[in-house]
Short mmCIF file of N, CA and C in Angstrom, two decimals:
data_model
loop_
_atom_site.label_atom_id
_atom_site.label_comp_id
_atom_site.label_asym_id
_atom_site.label_seq_id
_atom_site.Cartn_x
_atom_site.Cartn_y
_atom_site.Cartn_z
N MET A 1098 7.48 19.74 71.76
CA MET A 1098 6.24 19.28 71.75
C MET A 1098 5.30 20.59 72.98
N LEU A 1099 4.08 19.96 73.14
CA LEU A 1099 2.95 22.15 73.56
C LEU A 1099 2.45 21.27 74.10
N LEU A 1100 1.76 19.69 73.16
CA LEU A 1100 0.10 19.06 73.34
C LEU A 1100 0.56 18.13 74.97
N TRP A 1101 1.55 17.64 75.27
CA TRP A 1101 1.64 16.69 76.26
C TRP A 1101 1.70 17.31 77.07
N PHE A 1102 2.55 17.97 77.40
CA PHE A 1102 2.37 19.18 78.34
C PHE A 1102 1.47 20.39 78.91
N VAL A 1103 0.66 20.23 77.75
CA VAL A 1103 -1.08 21.33 78.02
C VAL A 1103 -1.69 20.19 78.87
N ALA A 1104 -1.93 19.13 78.14
CA ALA A 1104 -2.71 18.14 78.34
C ALA A 1104 -2.70 17.85 79.83
N THR A 1105 -0.80 16.80 80.09
CA THR A 1105 -0.98 16.56 81.27
C THR A 1105 -0.93 17.76 82.55
N ALA A 1106 -0.82 18.93 81.98
CA ALA A 1106 -0.81 19.77 83.23
C ALA A 1106 -2.71 20.37 83.35
N VAL A 1107 -3.28 20.32 82.18
CA VAL A 1107 -4.41 20.69 82.28
C VAL A 1107 -4.73 19.53 82.84
N LEU A 1108 -5.10 17.83 82.57
CA LEU A 1108 -5.97 17.07 82.81
C LEU A 1108 -5.25 16.55 84.42
N THR A 1109 -4.16 16.54 84.95
CA THR A 1109 -3.65 16.69 86.66
C THR A 1109 -4.47 18.01 87.52
N ILE A 1110 -4.53 19.05 86.66
CA ILE A 1110 -5.33 20.03 87.91
C ILE A 1110 -6.70 20.09 87.73
N ALA A 1111 -7.41 19.70 86.45
CA ALA A 1111 -8.57 19.44 86.96
C ALA A 1111 -9.36 17.99 87.29
N TRP A 1112 -8.12 16.89 87.64
CA TRP A 1112 -8.58 16.34 88.68
C TRP A 1112 -8.34 16.61 89.76
N VAL A 1113 -7.60 16.97 90.03
CA VAL A 1113 -7.68 17.65 91.88
C VAL A 1113 -8.11 18.46 92.25
N PHE A 1114 -8.67 19.49 91.61
CA PHE A 1114 -9.19 20.26 92.28
C PHE A 1114 -10.26 20.52 92.08
N LYS A 1115 -11.12 19.55 90.52
CA LYS A 1115 -13.05 19.77 90.38
C LYS A 1115 -12.99 21.25 90.66
N ASP A 1116 -12.16 22.09 89.99
CA ASP A 1116 -12.93 23.11 89.88
C ASP A 1116 -13.26 23.81 88.80
N PRO A 1117 -14.79 24.12 88.29
CA PRO A 1117 -15.19 24.45 86.94
C PRO A 1117 -14.96 25.57 86.53
N ARG A 1118 -14.60 26.54 87.07
CA ARG A 1118 -14.23 27.75 87.00
C ARG A 1118 -12.14 28.39 87.02
N PHE A 1119 -11.60 27.47 86.90
CA PHE A 1119 -9.98 27.59 86.94
C PHE A 1119 -10.04 27.58 85.82
N ASP A 1120 -8.63 28.62 85.91
CA ASP A 1120 -8.37 29.44 84.49
C ASP A 1120 -7.83 28.11 84.15
N TYR A 1121 -7.42 27.66 82.81
CA TYR A 1121 -6.47 26.75 82.57
C TYR A 1121 -5.10 27.72 81.96
N ARG A 1122 -5.90 29.40 80.95
CA ARG A 1122 -4.86 29.98 80.68
C ARG A 1122 -3.56 29.60 81.11
N LEU A 1123 -3.09 30.64 81.63
CA LEU A 1123 -1.92 30.53 82.35
C LEU A 1123 -1.17 29.54 82.98
N LEU A 1124 -2.03 28.81 83.18
CA LEU A 1124 -1.84 26.75 83.68
C LEU A 1124 -1.28 26.75 81.99
N ALA A 1125 -1.84 26.54 81.16
CA ALA A 1125 -0.81 25.76 79.42
C ALA A 1125 0.23 26.93 79.38
N VAL A 1126 0.31 28.08 79.12
CA VAL A 1126 2.06 29.10 79.54
C VAL A 1126 3.16 28.08 79.97
N GLY A 1127 2.27 28.16 82.14
CA GLY A 1127 3.71 27.77 82.59
C GLY A 1127 3.73 26.12 82.48
N ALA A 1128 2.81 25.55 81.80
CA ALA A 1128 3.34 23.97 81.80
C ALA A 1128 4.28 23.91 80.02
N VAL A 1129 4.53 25.05 79.68
CA VAL A 1129 5.08 24.73 78.11
C VAL A 1129 6.34 26.35 78.05
N LEU A 1130 6.27 26.37 79.82
CA LEU A 1130 7.00 28.09 80.03
C LEU A 1130 8.49 28.02 79.47
N PRO A 1131 9.30 26.64 80.27
CA PRO A 1131 10.74 26.10 80.44
C PRO A 1131 11.00 25.57 79.32
N ASP A 1132 10.23 24.95 77.86
CA ASP A 1132 10.98 25.16 77.04
C ASP A 1132 10.90 26.12 75.95
N VAL A 1133 10.05 27.13 76.61
CA VAL A 1133 10.16 27.90 75.25
C VAL A 1133 10.98 28.72 76.21
N ILE A 1134 11.52 28.74 77.04
CA ILE A 1134 13.07 30.02 76.95
C ILE A 1134 14.07 29.28 77.24
N ASP A 1135 14.10 27.98 77.69
CA ASP A 1135 15.73 26.90 77.61
C ASP A 1135 15.72 26.73 76.36
N TRP A 1136 15.41 26.25 75.73
CA TRP A 1136 15.15 26.03 74.35
C TRP A 1136 15.83 26.37 72.93
N PRO A 1137 15.60 27.94 73.07
CA PRO A 1137 16.82 29.15 72.59
C PRO A 1137 17.50 29.48 72.83
N THR A 1138 17.15 29.73 74.01
CA THR A 1138 18.46 30.02 74.73
C THR A 1138 19.67 29.68 74.91
N GLY A 1139 19.32 28.45 75.36
CA GLY A 1139 20.61 27.36 75.48
C GLY A 1139 20.86 26.96 77.04
N TRP A 1140 20.12 27.61 77.87
CA TRP A 1140 19.89 27.86 79.00
C TRP A 1140 19.15 27.17 79.98
N ARG A 1141 19.36 26.14 81.30
CA ARG A 1141 19.03 25.53 81.93
C ARG A 1141 17.70 26.11 83.25
N VAL A 1142 18.07 26.94 83.50
CA VAL A 1142 16.99 28.10 84.39
C VAL A 1142 15.51 27.61 84.47
N MET A 1143 15.15 26.91 83.73
CA MET A 1143 13.55 26.90 83.73
C MET A 1143 13.48 25.28 83.72
N HIS A 1144 14.16 24.40 83.93
CA HIS A 1144 14.20 22.84 84.36
C HIS A 1144 15.01 22.96 85.67
N SER A 1145 15.52 24.12 86.52
CA SER A 1145 15.64 24.36 88.11
C SER A 1145 14.01 24.26 88.56
N VAL A 1146 13.94 23.66 89.53
CA VAL A 1146 13.34 23.38 91.18
C VAL A 1146 12.53 25.10 91.76
N VAL A 1147 14.53 25.78 91.86
CA VAL A 1147 14.25 26.39 92.72
C VAL A 1147 13.46 27.38 91.48
N THR A 1148 14.08 27.53 90.80
CA THR A 1148 13.27 28.29 89.35
C THR A 1148 11.60 28.02 89.84
N SER A 1149 10.83 27.27 90.07
CA SER A 1149 9.26 26.91 89.99
C SER A 1149 9.33 27.58 91.19
N ILE A 1150 9.91 27.37 92.24
CA ILE A 1150 9.91 27.78 93.97
C ILE A 1150 10.10 29.00 94.46
N ALA A 1151 10.91 30.23 93.18
CA ALA A 1151 11.36 31.11 93.03
C ALA A 1151 9.99 32.18 92.10
N LEU A 1152 9.28 31.99 91.01
CA LEU A 1152 8.23 31.94 90.44
C LEU A 1152 6.57 31.62 91.13
N LEU A 1153 6.51 31.16 92.28
CA LEU A 1153 5.59 30.67 92.64
C LEU A 1153 5.68 31.46 93.96
N ALA A 1154 6.69 31.96 94.34
CA ALA A 1154 7.23 32.41 95.81
C ALA A 1154 6.57 34.50 95.33
N LEU A 1155 7.21 34.88 93.97
CA LEU A 1155 7.43 36.12 93.07
C LEU A 1155 5.65 36.11 93.31
N VAL A 1156 4.59 35.42 93.25
CA VAL A 1156 3.37 34.99 93.05
C VAL A 1156 2.40 35.19 94.21
N MET A 1157 3.01 35.08 95.31
CA MET A 1157 2.31 35.12 96.03
C MET A 1157 2.39 36.49 96.85
N ILE A 1158 4.06 37.04 97.02
CA ILE A 1158 3.72 38.29 97.04
C ILE A 1158 3.33 39.41 96.41
N VAL A 1159 3.25 39.36 94.52
CA VAL A 1159 2.74 40.11 94.36
C VAL A 1159 1.58 40.07 95.11
N THR A 1160 0.07 39.13 94.95
CA THR A 1160 -0.62 39.03 95.07
C THR A 1160 -1.15 38.75 96.70
N LEU A 1161 -0.67 39.36 97.70
CA LEU A 1161 -1.15 39.73 98.98
C LEU A 1161 -2.31 40.36 99.40
N GLY A 1162 -3.19 39.62 99.19
CA GLY A 1162 -4.62 40.17 99.46
C GLY A 1162 -5.71 40.89 98.36
N ARG A 1163 -4.49 40.22 97.40
CA ARG A 1163 -5.99 39.71 96.31
C ARG A 1163 -6.39 38.90 95.69
N LYS A 1164 -7.24 38.28 96.23
CA LYS A 1164 -7.07 36.07 96.50
C LYS A 1164 -7.96 36.36 94.41
N PRO A 1165 -9.08 37.49 93.57
CA PRO A 1165 -8.77 36.68 92.39
C PRO A 1165 -8.17 37.14 90.94
N SER A 1166 -6.33 38.21 91.89
CA SER A 1166 -5.10 38.00 91.07
C SER A 1166 -4.71 36.45 91.34
N ARG A 1167 -4.75 36.34 92.51
CA ARG A 1167 -3.65 35.41 93.15
C ARG A 1167 -4.55 34.03 92.14
N LYS A 1168 -5.61 33.58 91.93
CA LYS A 1168 -6.13 32.32 91.72
C LYS A 1168 -5.56 32.21 90.35
N LEU A 1169 -5.57 33.85 89.27
CA LEU A 1169 -5.71 33.40 88.28
C LEU A 1169 -4.32 33.26 88.22
N LEU A 1170 -3.14 33.71 88.64
CA LEU A 1170 -2.24 33.95 88.75
C LEU A 1170 -0.44 32.64 88.95
N LEU A 1171 -1.64 31.93 90.09
CA LEU A 1171 -1.33 30.88 90.68
C LEU A 1171 -0.99 30.00 89.34
N GLY A 1172 -1.33 29.32 88.56
CA GLY A 1172 -1.25 28.71 87.22
C GLY A 1172 0.43 28.85 86.67
N LEU A 1173 0.33 29.99 86.74
CA LEU A 1173 1.92 30.13 86.02
C LEU A 1173 3.14 28.94 86.84
N PRO A 1174 3.58 29.08 88.28
CA PRO A 1174 3.68 28.40 88.32
C PRO A 1174 3.54 27.60 88.52
N ILE A 1175 2.50 26.93 88.83
CA ILE A 1175 1.87 25.34 89.44
C ILE A 1175 1.78 24.97 87.59
N GLY A 1176 1.97 24.99 86.33
CA GLY A 1176 2.21 24.52 85.24
C GLY A 1176 3.49 24.52 85.33
N THR A 1177 4.92 25.33 85.65
CA THR A 1177 5.90 25.24 85.42
C THR A 1177 6.57 23.85 85.85
N PHE A 1178 5.80 23.61 87.25
CA PHE A 1178 5.67 22.39 88.17
C PHE A 1178 5.29 21.37 87.38
N LEU A 1179 4.57 21.50 86.95
CA LEU A 1179 3.97 19.93 86.54
C LEU A 1179 5.07 19.93 85.59
N HIS A 1180 5.36 20.40 84.27
CA HIS A 1180 6.21 20.89 82.88
C HIS A 1180 7.53 19.97 83.65
N LEU A 1181 8.00 20.18 84.95
CA LEU A 1181 9.03 19.47 85.91
C LEU A 1181 9.29 18.14 85.77
N VAL A 1182 7.42 17.97 86.44
CA VAL A 1182 7.41 16.01 86.44
C VAL A 1182 7.28 15.48 85.34
N PHE A 1183 6.03 15.99 84.41
CA PHE A 1183 5.66 15.11 82.63
C PHE A 1183 7.21 15.30 82.48
N ASP A 1184 8.19 15.95 82.06
CA ASP A 1184 8.97 15.72 81.19
C ASP A 1184 10.24 15.48 82.09
N GLY A 1185 10.02 14.80 83.99
CA GLY A 1185 10.90 14.46 83.76
C GLY A 1185 12.42 14.77 84.43
N ALA A 1186 12.40 16.29 84.14
CA ALA A 1186 13.27 16.75 84.35
C ALA A 1186 14.28 16.76 85.44
N PHE A 1187 13.32 15.85 86.80
CA PHE A 1187 14.44 15.70 88.18
C PHE A 1187 15.37 13.95 87.95
N THR A 1188 15.51 14.39 86.42
CA THR A 1188 16.50 13.01 87.18
C THR A 1188 18.13 13.16 85.95
N ASN A 1189 17.79 14.59 85.89
CA ASN A 1189 19.07 15.16 85.40
C ASN A 1189 18.97 16.12 87.16
N THR A 1190 20.49 16.05 88.06
CA THR A 1190 20.44 16.41 89.68
C THR A 1190 21.01 18.09 89.09
N GLU A 1191 21.91 17.85 87.89
CA GLU A 1191 22.87 19.06 87.94
C GLU A 1191 21.45 20.22 87.16
N MET A 1192 21.12 20.12 86.18
CA MET A 1192 20.06 20.60 86.07
C MET A 1192 18.60 20.82 87.05
N PHE A 1193 18.11 20.12 87.60
CA PHE A 1193 17.44 20.56 88.60
C PHE A 1193 17.50 21.38 89.50
N TRP A 1194 18.45 20.69 90.08
CA TRP A 1194 19.13 21.96 91.17
C TRP A 1194 19.58 23.06 90.81
N TRP A 1195 19.54 23.63 90.25
CA TRP A 1195 20.51 24.33 89.81
C TRP A 1195 19.98 26.01 90.34
N PRO A 1196 20.63 26.48 90.87
CA PRO A 1196 21.49 27.24 91.00
C PRO A 1196 22.37 26.77 92.39
N ILE A 1197 21.62 25.40 93.09
CA ILE A 1197 22.50 25.32 94.52
C ILE A 1197 23.94 24.25 94.65
N GLY A 1198 23.75 23.50 93.42
CA GLY A 1198 25.32 22.80 92.95
C GLY A 1198 25.85 23.80 92.16
N GLY A 1199 25.68 25.10 91.74
CA GLY A 1199 26.84 25.73 90.97
C GLY A 1199 25.68 26.65 89.91
N TRP A 1200 26.27 28.19 89.83
CA TRP A 1200 25.82 28.45 88.98
C TRP A 1200 25.83 28.57 87.08
N ASP A 1201 27.42 27.35 86.98
CA ASP A 1201 27.11 27.15 85.76
C ASP A 1201 26.24 26.62 84.83
N PHE A 1202 25.88 27.11 84.38
CA PHE A 1202 24.02 25.65 83.70
C PHE A 1202 24.85 24.31 82.86
N SER A 1203 23.87 23.86 83.07
CA SER A 1203 24.34 22.05 82.38
C SER A 1203 23.90 22.10 81.16
N THR A 1204 25.20 21.02 80.37
CA THR A 1204 25.21 21.10 79.01
C THR A 1204 24.56 20.40 78.28
N ASP A 1205 23.99 19.52 79.38
CA ASP A 1205 23.34 18.43 78.95
C ASP A 1205 21.82 19.10 77.16
N VAL A 1206 21.22 18.21 76.95
CA VAL A 1206 20.18 18.10 76.11
C VAL A 1206 19.06 18.59 77.04
N LEU A 1207 18.20 18.80 76.25
CA LEU A 1207 17.01 18.92 77.61
C LEU A 1207 16.23 17.36 77.84
N PRO A 1208 15.65 17.18 78.03
CA PRO A 1208 14.72 16.26 78.16
C PRO A 1208 14.09 15.42 77.17
N VAL A 1209 13.23 16.91 76.54
CA VAL A 1209 12.13 16.98 75.59
C VAL A 1209 13.45 16.36 74.50
N VAL A 1210 14.10 17.18 74.39
CA VAL A 1210 15.30 16.68 73.14
C VAL A 1210 15.64 15.27 72.92
N ALA A 1211 16.11 15.07 74.50
CA ALA A 1211 16.51 13.54 74.76
C ALA A 1211 15.35 12.59 74.39
N ARG A 1212 14.51 12.92 74.30
CA ARG A 1212 13.91 11.31 74.21
C ARG A 1212 13.23 11.69 72.68
N GLY A 1213 13.35 12.58 72.58
CA GLY A 1213 13.83 12.09 70.65
C GLY A 1213 12.46 11.50 70.46
N TRP A 1214 12.81 10.45 69.27
CA TRP A 1214 11.46 10.36 68.84
C TRP A 1214 10.30 9.94 69.68
N TRP A 1215 10.75 9.54 71.27
CA TRP A 1215 9.55 9.55 71.87
C TRP A 1215 8.23 10.73 71.74
N ASN A 1216 9.07 11.95 70.93
CA ASN A 1216 7.81 12.86 71.59
C ASN A 1216 7.09 12.31 71.02
N VAL A 1217 6.71 12.02 69.23
CA VAL A 1217 5.17 11.46 68.15
C VAL A 1217 3.85 11.21 69.66
N PRO A 1218 4.86 9.62 69.92
CA PRO A 1218 3.15 9.27 70.61
C PRO A 1218 2.88 10.51 71.67
N LEU A 1219 3.86 11.16 72.49
CA LEU A 1219 3.61 11.65 73.66
C LEU A 1219 2.49 12.50 72.84
N GLU A 1220 2.65 13.39 71.93
CA GLU A 1220 2.25 15.03 71.61
C GLU A 1220 0.81 14.08 70.94
N ILE A 1221 0.85 12.59 70.11
CA ILE A 1221 -0.35 11.86 69.85
C ILE A 1221 -0.96 12.08 70.94
N ALA A 1222 -0.63 11.30 72.16
CA ALA A 1222 -1.47 10.92 73.48
C ALA A 1222 -2.04 12.72 73.97
N GLY A 1223 -1.17 13.50 74.18
CA GLY A 1223 -1.65 14.99 74.79
C GLY A 1223 -3.10 15.56 73.63
N ALA A 1224 -2.48 15.22 72.37
CA ALA A 1224 -4.04 15.88 71.57
C ALA A 1224 -5.53 14.93 71.94
N TYR A 1225 -4.77 13.58 71.70
CA TYR A 1225 -5.95 12.96 72.16
C TYR A 1225 -7.07 13.57 73.94
N ALA A 1226 -5.54 13.08 74.41
CA ALA A 1226 -6.66 13.84 75.81
C ALA A 1226 -7.07 14.87 76.14
N LEU A 1227 -6.70 16.19 75.14
CA LEU A 1227 -7.14 17.43 75.64
C LEU A 1227 -8.88 17.32 74.38
N TRP A 1228 -8.83 16.21 73.57
CA TRP A 1228 -9.69 16.34 72.82
C TRP A 1228 -11.08 15.49 74.18
N ARG A 1229 -10.58 14.37 74.50
CA ARG A 1229 -11.86 14.14 74.84
C ARG A 1229 -11.71 15.05 76.35
N TRP A 1230 -11.02 15.57 76.95
CA TRP A 1230 -10.95 16.56 77.72
C TRP A 1230 -11.99 17.54 77.50
N TRP A 1231 -12.00 18.25 76.37
CA TRP A 1231 -12.80 19.57 75.99
C TRP A 1231 -14.55 18.42 75.54
N MET A 1232 -14.15 18.03 75.18
CA MET A 1232 -15.60 17.01 74.68
C MET A 1232 -16.51 17.47 75.64
N ARG A 1233 -15.68 16.70 77.38
CA ARG A 1233 -17.05 15.99 78.03
C ARG A 1233 -17.10 17.08 78.77
N ARG A 1234 -16.27 18.63 78.81
CA ARG A 1234 -16.46 19.42 79.46
C ARG A 1234 -17.67 20.62 78.69
N ARG A 1235 -17.92 19.87 77.22
CA ARG A 1235 -18.89 20.72 76.60
C ARG A 1235 -20.01 19.84 77.29
N ALA A 1236 -19.82 18.90 76.97
CA ALA A 1236 -21.28 18.14 77.69
C ALA A 1236 -21.94 17.98 78.31
N ALA A 1237 -21.27 18.74 79.66
CA ALA A 1237 -21.05 18.69 81.01
C ALA A 1237 -21.76 19.95 81.05
N ALA A 1238 -22.17 21.37 79.99
CA ALA A 1238 -21.97 22.38 80.34
C ALA A 1238 -23.11 23.00 79.65
#
């Protein structure tokens, strides 16, 4: 799943911040990063809210006194947080709260895998939403 997560992240941030200068590239990367890392490795570390909090803290510390860099890099942890929301990762307590409940990784399948065929309509909805958003931005420019 790619388009569903990118679309939900982009549309959420566009609606909340209403900043035409916001750079959506790292937001899109952050929105798919948890599945890109956790799916092939078998880990469940990126589907933990603790990891997203740590990533946010890292960005805030690294960009102290560098406002333009911070504005750009904040898209990455925001994207990972939004992935957790729109993936429903919070429904799996062991995965969501890792490592607070212990250092062992969850053996449960990722939410994107558990959804099975439901991913198809979500991808179609994501593609349509991104297309509509892009057309509105072009018309406004």
